[in-house]
Amino acid sequence: MALFPTVRLRRLRENPLVRDLVREVRVHPSSLVMPLFVKSGKKERKAIASMPGIFQFSPDEALKECEALVKSGIRSALLFGIPESKDAVASSGRGENGVVQQALSLIKKELPELLLIADVCLCDYTDHGHCGLVQEEGGQRRVDNDSTLEVLSQIAGSMARAGADLIAPSDMMDGRIQRIRDELDAAGFKHLPILSYAVKYASAFYGPFREALDNAPRFGDRRSYQMDVGNSREAFREAEQDLEEGADILMVKPALSSLDILRGLRERFDVPLAAYQVSGEYAAIKFAGQAGAIDERAAVLETWTALKRAGADILITYFAKDYVGEL
Ligand SMILES: [Zn+2]
């Protein structure tokens, strides 16, 4: 191997045009997904204090926001719901009157050019805030896996009927992809892909999201279903299971603390990969930028590029709207 002074790696860094010419990784607007929080009501737009610049929208306002997204060059949105009422069995997540279902049918009708991804989980709609049904056994409350699958499949089916283009289960129950796939196929949605939150760590970076959705667990935590941050082999087992069950796209979250997982998935599996730059990652960059500690724009573009470099095809990020024009 040739060495210095024959080799000078700086030669390719000197001229900005050469730097651009040899850049290995680029982010394209088509890979960005903007998350949206949809709440019940009309003409409402409520700011989320821990996520400056991010709002909860009533379905009519969500439509306006989506029109602005499309104008800015965004092609995909991921919808979460904040229903009017919650109960133990996530009833408000399942019907066609559900808040996300209303937004989906409204936006799909008016803006067919925007890809709509529906989050499928129970925690948006349960009063206990857990991602599954809670059962009590011998004085112990635990999130029950198998009975949750039925509810998840009902939510997924109703999202599909409302017009979702992609179904994204985020609950981390075992066997949910298979169950949702069966439900979608039986309901006439064989063509609808599933984007699985395959590797979702129990993370401190979800903090602001809980304010955004008001879905913090009322007891215990989510560590019995979300993954332990210390594990990577388990991440690949999760991914393999989901693929076996019919997942079309795999997602990893949080993004920046999971670069090794993205890389490992990229090397193991030939399916599209998504990285979710979560609420705490957004807030960290946003507040640091506001304090003058870092350059927000440069930090956002750097993180997006790093996620692509690690192997992500799709970037789900609250910064999508602000910086899509920079790509
Ligand atoms: Zn959940």
mmCIF file of C-alpha atoms and ligand atoms in Angstrom:
data_model
loop_
_atom_site.group_PDB
_atom_site.id
_atom_site.type_symbol
_atom_site.label_atom_id
_atom_site.label_comp_id
_atom_site.label_asym_id
_atom_site.label_seq_id
_atom_site.Cartn_x
_atom_site.Cartn_y
_atom_site.Cartn_z
ATOM 1 C CA MET A 1 0.000 0.000 0.000
ATOM 2 C CA ALA A 2 1.325 3.387 -0.996
ATOM 3 C CA LEU A 3 2.046 5.782 1.821
ATOM 4 C CA PHE A 4 2.876 9.422 2.395
ATOM 5 C CA PRO A 5 4.289 11.359 0.630
ATOM 6 C CA THR A 6 3.078 9.482 -2.476
ATOM 7 C CA VAL A 7 -0.384 9.418 -0.933
ATOM 8 C CA ARG A 8 -1.834 12.671 0.332
ATOM 9 C CA LEU A 9 -5.449 12.223 1.398
ATOM 10 C CA ARG A 10 -5.847 15.986 1.726
ATOM 11 C CA ARG A 11 -5.626 16.344 -2.078
ATOM 12 C CA LEU A 12 -9.274 15.411 -2.333
ATOM 13 C CA ARG A 13 -10.268 17.876 0.382
ATOM 14 C CA GLU A 14 -8.597 20.988 -0.915
ATOM 15 C CA ASN A 15 -11.071 22.092 -3.609
ATOM 16 C CA PRO A 16 -14.752 22.257 -2.591
ATOM 17 C CA LEU A 17 -15.759 21.039 -6.049
ATOM 18 C CA VAL A 18 -13.584 17.968 -5.664
ATOM 19 C CA ARG A 19 -14.976 17.422 -2.155
ATOM 20 C CA ASP A 20 -18.486 17.416 -3.635
ATOM 21 C CA LEU A 21 -17.377 15.181 -6.499
ATOM 22 C CA VAL A 22 -16.085 12.459 -4.193
ATOM 23 C CA ARG A 23 -18.735 12.632 -1.460
ATOM 24 C CA GLU A 24 -19.970 9.087 -0.748
ATOM 25 C CA VAL A 25 -23.274 9.809 0.968
ATOM 26 C CA ARG A 26 -26.016 12.304 0.153
ATOM 27 C CA VAL A 27 -29.441 12.910 1.639
ATOM 28 C CA HIS A 28 -32.282 13.345 -0.830
ATOM 29 C CA PRO A 29 -35.623 15.004 0.034
ATOM 30 C CA SER A 30 -37.427 11.782 -0.894
ATOM 31 C CA SER A 31 -35.822 9.993 2.059
ATOM 32 C CA LEU A 32 -37.263 12.385 4.667
ATOM 33 C CA VAL A 33 -40.374 11.629 6.720
ATOM 34 C CA MET A 34 -41.996 14.317 8.880
ATOM 35 C CA PRO A 35 -43.792 13.082 12.036
ATOM 36 C CA LEU A 36 -47.113 14.778 12.843
ATOM 37 C CA PHE A 37 -49.186 14.769 16.029
ATOM 38 C CA VAL A 38 -52.923 14.789 15.403
ATOM 39 C CA LYS A 39 -55.287 15.737 18.233
ATOM 40 C CA SER A 40 -59.050 15.776 18.398
ATOM 41 C CA GLY A 41 -60.848 19.087 17.804
ATOM 42 C CA LYS A 42 -61.095 21.761 15.121
ATOM 43 C CA LYS A 43 -58.901 24.676 14.141
ATOM 44 C CA GLU A 44 -56.438 23.784 16.860
ATOM 45 C CA ARG A 45 -52.684 24.067 16.767
ATOM 46 C CA LYS A 46 -51.066 23.532 20.127
ATOM 47 C CA ALA A 47 -47.346 24.143 20.681
ATOM 48 C CA ILE A 48 -45.263 21.472 22.420
ATOM 49 C CA ALA A 49 -43.009 23.248 24.938
ATOM 50 C CA SER A 50 -40.255 20.628 24.968
ATOM 51 C CA MET A 51 -40.122 20.587 21.145
ATOM 52 C CA PRO A 52 -39.970 24.204 19.941
ATOM 53 C CA GLY A 53 -41.482 24.512 16.462
ATOM 54 C CA ILE A 54 -43.538 21.311 16.757
ATOM 55 C CA PHE A 55 -47.317 21.293 17.288
ATOM 56 C CA GLN A 56 -50.316 19.103 17.903
ATOM 57 C CA PHE A 57 -52.795 19.666 15.069
ATOM 58 C CA SER A 58 -56.517 19.013 14.842
ATOM 59 C CA PRO A 59 -57.261 17.045 11.627
ATOM 60 C CA ASP A 60 -58.212 20.181 9.626
ATOM 61 C CA GLU A 61 -55.016 21.927 10.751
ATOM 62 C CA ALA A 62 -53.019 18.772 10.020
ATOM 63 C CA LEU A 63 -54.254 19.018 6.443
ATOM 64 C CA LYS A 64 -53.002 22.631 6.243
ATOM 65 C CA GLU A 65 -49.670 21.546 7.670
ATOM 66 C CA CYS A 66 -49.451 18.749 5.118
ATOM 67 C CA GLU A 67 -50.085 21.226 2.311
ATOM 68 C CA ALA A 68 -47.162 23.260 3.631
ATOM 69 C CA LEU A 69 -45.039 20.102 3.854
ATOM 70 C CA VAL A 70 -45.724 19.183 0.236
ATOM 71 C CA LYS A 71 -44.896 22.750 -0.858
ATOM 72 C CA SER A 72 -41.598 22.544 1.004
ATOM 73 C CA GLY A 73 -40.678 19.315 -0.808
ATOM 74 C CA ILE A 74 -41.588 16.726 1.844
ATOM 75 C CA ARG A 75 -43.154 13.579 0.381
ATOM 76 C CA SER A 76 -43.982 11.505 3.488
ATOM 77 C CA ALA A 77 -45.573 12.072 6.885
ATOM 78 C CA LEU A 78 -45.905 9.767 9.907
ATOM 79 C CA LEU A 79 -49.073 10.290 11.952
ATOM 80 C CA PHE A 80 -49.567 9.853 15.712
ATOM 81 C CA GLY A 81 -52.849 10.367 17.541
ATOM 82 C CA ILE A 82 -53.908 12.260 20.649
ATOM 83 C CA PRO A 83 -57.516 11.121 21.104
ATOM 84 C CA GLU A 84 -60.226 12.858 23.094
ATOM 85 C CA SER A 85 -60.681 9.870 25.375
ATOM 86 C CA LYS A 86 -58.518 6.998 26.519
ATOM 87 C CA ASP A 87 -59.408 3.711 28.189
ATOM 88 C CA ALA A 88 -57.713 0.492 29.247
ATOM 89 C CA VAL A 89 -58.202 -1.221 25.887
ATOM 90 C CA ALA A 90 -57.349 1.580 23.408
ATOM 91 C CA SER A 91 -60.901 1.814 22.022
ATOM 92 C CA SER A 92 -60.337 5.289 20.561
ATOM 93 C CA GLY A 93 -57.596 3.965 18.298
ATOM 94 C CA ARG A 94 -59.664 1.450 16.408
ATOM 95 C CA GLY A 95 -62.699 3.040 14.804
ATOM 96 C CA GLU A 96 -63.081 5.100 11.667
ATOM 97 C CA ASN A 97 -63.819 8.082 13.914
ATOM 98 C CA GLY A 98 -60.386 7.809 15.484
ATOM 99 C CA VAL A 99 -58.487 11.053 15.302
ATOM 100 C CA VAL A 100 -55.705 9.690 13.068
ATOM 101 C CA GLN A 101 -58.226 7.881 10.865
ATOM 102 C CA GLN A 102 -60.102 11.166 10.360
ATOM 103 C CA ALA A 103 -56.879 12.955 9.454
ATOM 104 C CA LEU A 104 -55.829 10.151 7.097
ATOM 105 C CA SER A 105 -59.048 10.184 5.103
ATOM 106 C CA LEU A 106 -59.076 13.981 4.950
ATOM 107 C CA ILE A 107 -55.444 14.318 3.854
ATOM 108 C CA LYS A 108 -55.589 11.368 1.460
ATOM 109 C CA LYS A 109 -58.528 12.941 -0.349
ATOM 110 C CA GLU A 110 -56.997 16.408 -0.646
ATOM 111 C CA LEU A 111 -53.308 15.533 -1.015
ATOM 112 C CA PRO A 112 -52.907 12.183 -2.756
ATOM 113 C CA GLU A 113 -49.277 13.049 -3.544
ATOM 114 C CA LEU A 114 -48.252 12.844 0.137
ATOM 115 C CA LEU A 115 -47.319 9.381 1.428
ATOM 116 C CA LEU A 116 -49.105 8.748 4.733
ATOM 117 C CA ILE A 117 -47.597 6.428 7.317
ATOM 118 C CA ALA A 118 -49.764 5.417 10.279
ATOM 119 C CA ASP A 119 -48.190 4.651 13.635
ATOM 120 C CA VAL A 120 -49.837 1.575 15.137
ATOM 121 C CA CYS A 121 -49.579 1.229 18.902
ATOM 122 C CA LEU A 122 -51.790 1.192 21.967
ATOM 123 C CA CYS A 123 -49.989 3.797 24.091
ATOM 124 C CA ASP A 124 -51.558 6.739 22.242
ATOM 125 C CA TYR A 125 -54.986 5.461 23.253
ATOM 126 C CA THR A 126 -54.627 3.703 26.615
ATOM 127 C CA ASP A 127 -55.283 5.449 29.931
ATOM 128 C CA HIS A 128 -52.410 3.515 31.544
ATOM 129 C CA GLY A 129 -50.053 4.677 28.774
ATOM 130 C CA HIS A 130 -48.607 1.265 27.963
ATOM 131 C CA CYS A 131 -48.142 -0.084 24.443
ATOM 132 C CA GLY A 132 -50.144 -3.229 25.196
ATOM 133 C CA LEU A 133 -53.109 -4.487 27.192
ATOM 134 C CA VAL A 134 -52.432 -4.679 30.909
ATOM 135 C CA GLN A 135 -53.395 -7.799 32.838
ATOM 136 C CA GLU A 136 -53.310 -8.341 36.544
ATOM 137 C CA GLU A 137 -52.022 -11.642 37.874
ATOM 138 C CA GLY A 138 -51.458 -12.315 41.560
ATOM 139 C CA GLY A 139 -51.307 -8.599 42.357
ATOM 140 C CA GLN A 140 -48.779 -8.020 39.543
ATOM 141 C CA ARG A 141 -49.661 -5.868 36.566
ATOM 142 C CA ARG A 142 -47.992 -6.807 33.324
ATOM 143 C CA VAL A 143 -48.311 -5.956 29.656
ATOM 144 C CA ASP A 144 -49.815 -9.030 28.011
ATOM 145 C CA ASN A 145 -48.332 -9.906 24.651
ATOM 146 C CA ASP A 146 -50.814 -12.187 22.952
ATOM 147 C CA SER A 147 -54.066 -10.382 23.758
ATOM 148 C CA THR A 148 -52.453 -7.128 22.552
ATOM 149 C CA LEU A 149 -51.968 -8.560 19.049
ATOM 150 C CA GLU A 150 -55.688 -8.558 18.332
ATOM 151 C CA VAL A 151 -56.012 -4.868 19.237
ATOM 152 C CA LEU A 152 -52.946 -3.947 17.190
ATOM 153 C CA SER A 153 -54.337 -5.738 14.164
ATOM 154 C CA GLN A 154 -57.653 -3.888 14.563
ATOM 155 C CA ILE A 155 -55.877 -0.528 14.738
ATOM 156 C CA ALA A 156 -53.794 -1.440 11.671
ATOM 157 C CA GLY A 157 -56.893 -2.510 9.721
ATOM 158 C CA SER A 158 -58.731 0.710 10.501
ATOM 159 C CA MET A 159 -55.702 2.823 9.514
ATOM 160 C CA ALA A 160 -55.548 0.975 6.198
ATOM 161 C CA ARG A 161 -59.254 1.546 5.565
ATOM 162 C CA ALA A 162 -58.820 5.252 6.379
ATOM 163 C CA GLY A 163 -56.177 5.604 3.664
ATOM 164 C CA ALA A 164 -52.760 4.897 5.190
ATOM 165 C CA ASP A 165 -50.123 4.051 2.577
ATOM 166 C CA LEU A 166 -47.826 2.331 5.046
ATOM 167 C CA ILE A 167 -48.475 0.700 8.404
ATOM 168 C CA ALA A 168 -45.877 1.258 11.134
ATOM 169 C CA PRO A 169 -46.283 -0.816 14.321
ATOM 170 C CA SER A 170 -44.221 0.614 17.198
ATOM 171 C CA ASP A 171 -45.328 -1.525 20.135
ATOM 172 C CA MET A 172 -42.503 -4.133 20.282
ATOM 173 C CA MET A 173 -44.833 -7.058 21.081
ATOM 174 C CA ASP A 174 -43.725 -10.467 19.798
ATOM 175 C CA GLY A 175 -45.578 -11.730 16.750
ATOM 176 C CA ARG A 176 -47.287 -8.473 15.845
ATOM 177 C CA ILE A 177 -45.981 -8.194 12.298
ATOM 178 C CA GLN A 178 -47.423 -11.587 11.382
ATOM 179 C CA ARG A 179 -50.748 -10.765 12.978
ATOM 180 C CA ILE A 180 -50.990 -7.368 11.310
ATOM 181 C CA ARG A 181 -49.952 -8.850 7.946
ATOM 182 C CA ASP A 182 -52.712 -11.463 8.250
ATOM 183 C CA GLU A 183 -55.264 -8.791 9.104
ATOM 184 C CA LEU A 184 -54.222 -6.512 6.246
ATOM 185 C CA ASP A 185 -54.249 -9.395 3.740
ATOM 186 C CA ALA A 186 -57.672 -10.575 4.880
ATOM 187 C CA ALA A 187 -59.068 -7.042 4.659
ATOM 188 C CA GLY A 188 -57.917 -6.565 1.058
ATOM 189 C CA PHE A 189 -54.684 -4.691 1.758
ATOM 190 C CA LYS A 190 -52.165 -7.239 0.489
ATOM 191 C CA HIS A 191 -50.375 -4.421 -1.339
ATOM 192 C CA LEU A 192 -49.819 -2.286 1.782
ATOM 193 C CA PRO A 193 -46.237 -2.441 3.134
ATOM 194 C CA ILE A 194 -45.330 -2.700 6.815
ATOM 195 C CA LEU A 195 -42.621 -0.507 8.265
ATOM 196 C CA SER A 196 -41.672 -2.249 11.485
ATOM 197 C CA TYR A 197 -40.210 -0.462 14.484
ATOM 198 C CA ALA A 198 -38.011 -3.535 14.698
ATOM 199 C CA VAL A 199 -35.330 -2.229 17.024
ATOM 200 C CA LYS A 200 -36.760 0.198 19.531
ATOM 201 C CA TYR A 201 -34.648 0.794 22.588
ATOM 202 C CA ALA A 202 -36.024 1.863 25.955
ATOM 203 C CA SER A 203 -34.495 5.327 25.692
ATOM 204 C CA ALA A 204 -34.196 8.559 27.649
ATOM 205 C CA PHE A 205 -34.419 10.361 24.307
ATOM 206 C CA TYR A 206 -38.194 9.795 24.078
ATOM 207 C CA GLY A 207 -38.835 12.338 26.873
ATOM 208 C CA PRO A 208 -40.363 15.211 24.847
ATOM 209 C CA PHE A 209 -42.539 12.776 22.832
ATOM 210 C CA ARG A 210 -44.377 11.874 26.031
ATOM 211 C CA GLU A 211 -45.341 15.505 26.455
ATOM 212 C CA ALA A 212 -46.283 15.669 22.786
ATOM 213 C CA LEU A 213 -48.559 12.661 23.107
ATOM 214 C CA ASP A 214 -49.287 12.714 26.831
ATOM 215 C CA ASN A 215 -48.619 8.976 26.840
ATOM 216 C CA ALA A 216 -46.121 8.420 29.665
ATOM 217 C CA PRO A 217 -46.883 5.087 31.391
ATOM 218 C CA ARG A 218 -48.939 5.645 34.543
ATOM 219 C CA PHE A 219 -47.103 2.811 36.287
ATOM 220 C CA GLY A 220 -43.861 0.988 35.689
ATOM 221 C CA ASP A 221 -41.872 1.579 32.501
ATOM 222 C CA ARG A 222 -41.582 0.110 29.024
ATOM 223 C CA ARG A 223 -38.540 -2.054 29.637
ATOM 224 C CA SER A 224 -40.493 -5.305 29.479
ATOM 225 C CA TYR A 225 -41.071 -4.745 25.766
ATOM 226 C CA GLN A 226 -38.660 -2.087 24.487
ATOM 227 C CA MET A 227 -35.078 -3.246 24.124
ATOM 228 C CA ASP A 228 -32.213 -2.873 26.570
ATOM 229 C CA VAL A 229 -29.728 -0.340 25.249
ATOM 230 C CA GLY A 230 -26.867 -2.694 26.108
ATOM 231 C CA ASN A 231 -27.840 -5.258 23.480
ATOM 232 C CA SER A 232 -27.050 -5.545 19.793
ATOM 233 C CA ARG A 233 -27.311 -9.296 19.083
ATOM 234 C CA GLU A 234 -30.895 -9.108 20.325
ATOM 235 C CA ALA A 235 -31.510 -6.257 17.883
ATOM 236 C CA PHE A 236 -30.597 -8.504 14.977
ATOM 237 C CA ARG A 237 -32.883 -11.258 16.304
ATOM 238 C CA GLU A 238 -35.736 -8.741 16.510
ATOM 239 C CA ALA A 239 -35.065 -7.679 12.938
ATOM 240 C CA GLU A 240 -34.887 -11.252 11.689
ATOM 241 C CA GLN A 241 -38.177 -12.139 13.397
ATOM 242 C CA ASP A 242 -39.941 -9.155 11.873
ATOM 243 C CA LEU A 243 -38.651 -9.975 8.398
ATOM 244 C CA GLU A 244 -39.748 -13.604 8.780
ATOM 245 C CA GLU A 245 -43.197 -12.337 9.757
ATOM 246 C CA GLY A 246 -43.468 -10.106 6.701
ATOM 247 C CA ALA A 247 -41.997 -6.697 7.536
ATOM 248 C CA ASP A 248 -41.027 -4.775 4.395
ATOM 249 C CA ILE A 249 -38.950 -2.021 6.001
ATOM 250 C CA LEU A 250 -37.076 -2.085 9.322
ATOM 251 C CA MET A 251 -36.725 0.895 11.611
ATOM 252 C CA VAL A 252 -34.227 1.655 14.357
ATOM 253 C CA LYS A 253 -34.797 4.184 17.124
ATOM 254 C CA PRO A 254 -33.374 6.325 18.604
ATOM 255 C CA ALA A 255 -31.161 7.162 15.636
ATOM 256 C CA LEU A 256 -27.888 8.702 16.689
ATOM 257 C CA SER A 257 -27.235 6.343 19.587
ATOM 258 C CA SER A 258 -27.880 3.320 17.312
ATOM 259 C CA LEU A 259 -25.453 3.883 14.447
ATOM 260 C CA ASP A 260 -23.797 0.511 15.088
ATOM 261 C CA ILE A 261 -27.179 -1.212 14.843
ATOM 262 C CA LEU A 262 -27.981 0.500 11.556
ATOM 263 C CA ARG A 263 -24.630 -0.595 10.180
ATOM 264 C CA GLY A 264 -25.130 -4.145 11.448
ATOM 265 C CA LEU A 265 -28.606 -4.370 9.917
ATOM 266 C CA ARG A 266 -27.292 -2.953 6.632
ATOM 267 C CA GLU A 267 -24.684 -5.686 6.467
ATOM 268 C CA ARG A 268 -27.073 -8.476 7.413
ATOM 269 C CA PHE A 269 -30.299 -7.698 5.561
ATOM 270 C CA ASP A 270 -31.090 -6.407 2.084
ATOM 271 C CA VAL A 271 -34.235 -4.486 3.016
ATOM 272 C CA PRO A 272 -34.763 -0.727 3.306
ATOM 273 C CA LEU A 273 -33.800 0.690 6.690
ATOM 274 C CA ALA A 274 -35.295 3.658 8.487
ATOM 275 C CA ALA A 275 -33.763 5.669 11.326
ATOM 276 C CA TYR A 276 -35.995 7.699 13.646
ATOM 277 C CA GLN A 277 -34.314 10.857 14.940
ATOM 278 C CA VAL A 278 -36.519 11.002 18.020
ATOM 279 C CA SER A 279 -37.963 13.864 20.062
ATOM 280 C CA GLY A 280 -35.049 14.046 22.526
ATOM 281 C CA GLU A 281 -32.541 14.170 19.689
ATOM 282 C CA TYR A 282 -34.591 16.994 18.171
ATOM 283 C CA ALA A 283 -34.793 18.853 21.489
ATOM 284 C CA ALA A 284 -31.074 18.411 22.210
ATOM 285 C CA ILE A 285 -30.074 20.001 18.899
ATOM 286 C CA LYS A 286 -32.846 22.615 19.046
ATOM 287 C CA PHE A 287 -32.076 23.867 22.556
ATOM 288 C CA ALA A 288 -28.317 23.751 22.025
ATOM 289 C CA GLY A 289 -28.834 25.786 18.854
ATOM 290 C CA GLN A 290 -31.067 28.299 20.638
ATOM 291 C CA ALA A 291 -28.428 28.676 23.355
ATOM 292 C CA GLY A 292 -25.822 29.448 20.715
ATOM 293 C CA ALA A 293 -23.793 26.389 21.677
ATOM 294 C CA ILE A 294 -24.011 24.743 18.238
ATOM 295 C CA ASP A 295 -25.109 25.661 14.722
ATOM 296 C CA GLU A 296 -28.504 23.969 14.397
ATOM 297 C CA ARG A 297 -28.472 23.774 10.609
ATOM 298 C CA ALA A 298 -25.001 22.270 10.423
ATOM 299 C CA ALA A 299 -25.767 19.840 13.253
ATOM 300 C CA VAL A 300 -28.965 18.611 11.587
ATOM 301 C CA LEU A 301 -27.329 18.071 8.215
ATOM 302 C CA GLU A 302 -24.391 16.326 9.889
ATOM 303 C CA THR A 303 -26.619 13.911 11.792
ATOM 304 C CA TRP A 304 -28.664 13.114 8.675
ATOM 305 C CA THR A 305 -25.497 12.397 6.711
ATOM 306 C CA ALA A 306 -24.124 10.219 9.524
ATOM 307 C CA LEU A 307 -27.350 8.187 9.596
ATOM 308 C CA LYS A 308 -27.139 7.645 5.843
ATOM 309 C CA ARG A 309 -23.473 6.694 6.169
ATOM 310 C CA ALA A 310 -24.388 4.126 8.821
ATOM 311 C CA GLY A 311 -26.864 2.515 6.416
ATOM 312 C CA ALA A 312 -30.227 4.248 6.763
ATOM 313 C CA ASP A 313 -32.310 4.773 3.629
ATOM 314 C CA ILE A 314 -35.174 6.632 5.295
ATOM 315 C CA LEU A 315 -34.844 9.437 7.865
ATOM 316 C CA ILE A 316 -37.779 10.147 10.133
ATOM 317 C CA THR A 317 -37.059 13.538 11.649
ATOM 318 C CA TYR A 318 -38.849 16.538 13.153
ATOM 319 C CA PHE A 319 -36.336 18.753 11.327
ATOM 320 C CA ALA A 320 -37.556 17.476 7.932
ATOM 321 C CA LYS A 321 -39.658 20.514 7.095
ATOM 322 C CA ASP A 322 -37.042 23.063 8.189
ATOM 323 C CA TYR A 323 -34.134 21.641 6.244
ATOM 324 C CA VAL A 324 -35.565 19.781 3.250
ATOM 325 C CA GLY A 325 -34.795 22.918 1.239
ATOM 326 C CA GLU A 326 -31.115 22.604 2.085
ATOM 327 C CA LEU A 327 -30.656 19.276 0.339
HETATM 328 ZN ZN ZN B 1 -46.476 2.628 22.135
#
